[in-house]
Amino acid sequence: ASKIGIEKNKIISFGDGLNDLEMIKYAGLGVAMGNAKAELKKAANYITDTVSDDGIYKACKKFGLI
């Protein structure tokens, strides 16, 4: 992001596993999926439903992306 001039507050990340922890913490808006590990949910700014329950869609609607 820094190489192409995107500010951190303009980045949204979605994750569910501990491998996503650094990404969730870095992004301006870190979204944990409903089935995410507890540590990831704690680090996230928002927790949405699971993927199978349209969690990404619901979070995008909530934050005015769609």
PDB file of C-alpha atoms in Angstrom:
ATOM      1  CA  ALA A   1       0.000   0.000   0.000  1.00  0.00           C
ATOM      2  CA  SER A   2       2.736   2.447   0.880  1.00  0.00           C
ATOM      3  CA  LYS A   3       4.493   1.798  -2.436  1.00  0.00           C
ATOM      4  CA  ILE A   4       1.454   2.979  -4.375  1.00  0.00           C
ATOM      5  CA  GLY A   5       0.366   5.698  -1.953  1.00  0.00           C
ATOM      6  CA  ILE A   6      -2.637   4.110  -0.259  1.00  0.00           C
ATOM      7  CA  GLU A   7      -3.146   5.305   3.301  1.00  0.00           C
ATOM      8  CA  LYS A   8      -3.728   2.704   6.014  1.00  0.00           C
ATOM      9  CA  ASN A   9      -7.097   4.215   6.881  1.00  0.00           C
ATOM     10  CA  LYS A  10      -8.278   3.388   3.340  1.00  0.00           C
ATOM     11  CA  ILE A  11      -7.512  -0.336   3.706  1.00  0.00           C
ATOM     12  CA  ILE A  12     -10.128  -2.901   4.733  1.00  0.00           C
ATOM     13  CA  SER A  13      -9.144  -6.468   5.480  1.00  0.00           C
ATOM     14  CA  PHE A  14     -11.196  -9.577   6.166  1.00  0.00           C
ATOM     15  CA  GLY A  15      -9.852 -12.599   7.981  1.00  0.00           C
ATOM     16  CA  ASP A  16     -10.645 -15.663  10.034  1.00  0.00           C
ATOM     17  CA  GLY A  17      -7.339 -17.294  10.950  1.00  0.00           C
ATOM     18  CA  LEU A  18      -4.304 -16.358  12.975  1.00  0.00           C
ATOM     19  CA  ASN A  19      -2.374 -16.001   9.710  1.00  0.00           C
ATOM     20  CA  ASP A  20      -4.577 -12.919   9.096  1.00  0.00           C
ATOM     21  CA  LEU A  21      -3.681 -11.231  12.406  1.00  0.00           C
ATOM     22  CA  GLU A  22      -0.983  -8.903  11.064  1.00  0.00           C
ATOM     23  CA  MET A  23      -3.220  -7.856   8.162  1.00  0.00           C
ATOM     24  CA  ILE A  24      -6.190  -7.165  10.468  1.00  0.00           C
ATOM     25  CA  LYS A  25      -4.017  -5.067  12.771  1.00  0.00           C
ATOM     26  CA  TYR A  26      -2.460  -3.116   9.878  1.00  0.00           C
ATOM     27  CA  ALA A  27      -5.652  -2.186   8.051  1.00  0.00           C
ATOM     28  CA  GLY A  28      -7.630   0.913   8.848  1.00  0.00           C
ATOM     29  CA  LEU A  29     -10.655  -1.373   9.213  1.00  0.00           C
ATOM     30  CA  GLY A  30      -9.985  -4.960  10.207  1.00  0.00           C
ATOM     31  CA  VAL A  31     -13.000  -7.247   9.944  1.00  0.00           C
ATOM     32  CA  ALA A  32     -13.030 -10.671  11.571  1.00  0.00           C
ATOM     33  CA  MET A  33     -15.345 -13.321  10.231  1.00  0.00           C
ATOM     34  CA  GLY A  34     -17.852 -14.869  12.640  1.00  0.00           C
ATOM     35  CA  ASN A  35     -15.900 -18.122  12.713  1.00  0.00           C
ATOM     36  CA  ALA A  36     -12.558 -16.375  13.379  1.00  0.00           C
ATOM     37  CA  LYS A  37     -10.215 -17.341  16.172  1.00  0.00           C
ATOM     38  CA  ALA A  38     -10.790 -15.425  19.425  1.00  0.00           C
ATOM     39  CA  GLU A  39      -7.425 -13.625  19.182  1.00  0.00           C
ATOM     40  CA  LEU A  40      -8.296 -12.323  15.718  1.00  0.00           C
ATOM     41  CA  LYS A  41     -11.745 -11.163  16.851  1.00  0.00           C
ATOM     42  CA  LYS A  42     -10.100  -9.266  19.701  1.00  0.00           C
ATOM     43  CA  ALA A  43      -7.757  -7.454  17.299  1.00  0.00           C
ATOM     44  CA  ALA A  44     -10.472  -6.622  14.748  1.00  0.00           C
ATOM     45  CA  ASN A  45     -12.426  -3.384  14.574  1.00  0.00           C
ATOM     46  CA  TYR A  46     -15.593  -5.236  13.605  1.00  0.00           C
ATOM     47  CA  ILE A  47     -16.878  -8.805  13.673  1.00  0.00           C
ATOM     48  CA  THR A  48     -19.249  -9.946  10.957  1.00  0.00           C
ATOM     49  CA  ASP A  49     -21.061 -13.209  10.227  1.00  0.00           C
ATOM     50  CA  THR A  50     -19.372 -16.266   8.759  1.00  0.00           C
ATOM     51  CA  VAL A  51     -18.654 -16.512   5.044  1.00  0.00           C
ATOM     52  CA  SER A  52     -21.497 -19.006   4.617  1.00  0.00           C
ATOM     53  CA  ASP A  53     -23.853 -16.503   6.282  1.00  0.00           C
ATOM     54  CA  ASP A  54     -22.845 -13.696   3.861  1.00  0.00           C
ATOM     55  CA  GLY A  55     -20.491 -12.025   6.339  1.00  0.00           C
ATOM     56  CA  ILE A  56     -18.403 -10.207   3.746  1.00  0.00           C
ATOM     57  CA  TYR A  57     -21.525  -8.917   2.000  1.00  0.00           C
ATOM     58  CA  LYS A  58     -23.045  -7.769   5.318  1.00  0.00           C
ATOM     59  CA  ALA A  59     -19.872  -5.948   6.376  1.00  0.00           C
ATOM     60  CA  CYS A  60     -19.570  -4.256   2.968  1.00  0.00           C
ATOM     61  CA  LYS A  61     -23.197  -3.090   3.245  1.00  0.00           C
ATOM     62  CA  LYS A  62     -22.655  -1.836   6.807  1.00  0.00           C
ATOM     63  CA  PHE A  63     -19.662   0.261   5.806  1.00  0.00           C
ATOM     64  CA  GLY A  64     -21.275   1.642   2.645  1.00  0.00           C
ATOM     65  CA  LEU A  65     -19.070  -0.188   0.155  1.00  0.00           C
ATOM     66  CA  ILE A  66     -22.059  -1.625  -1.714  1.00  0.00           C
TER      67      ILE A  66
END
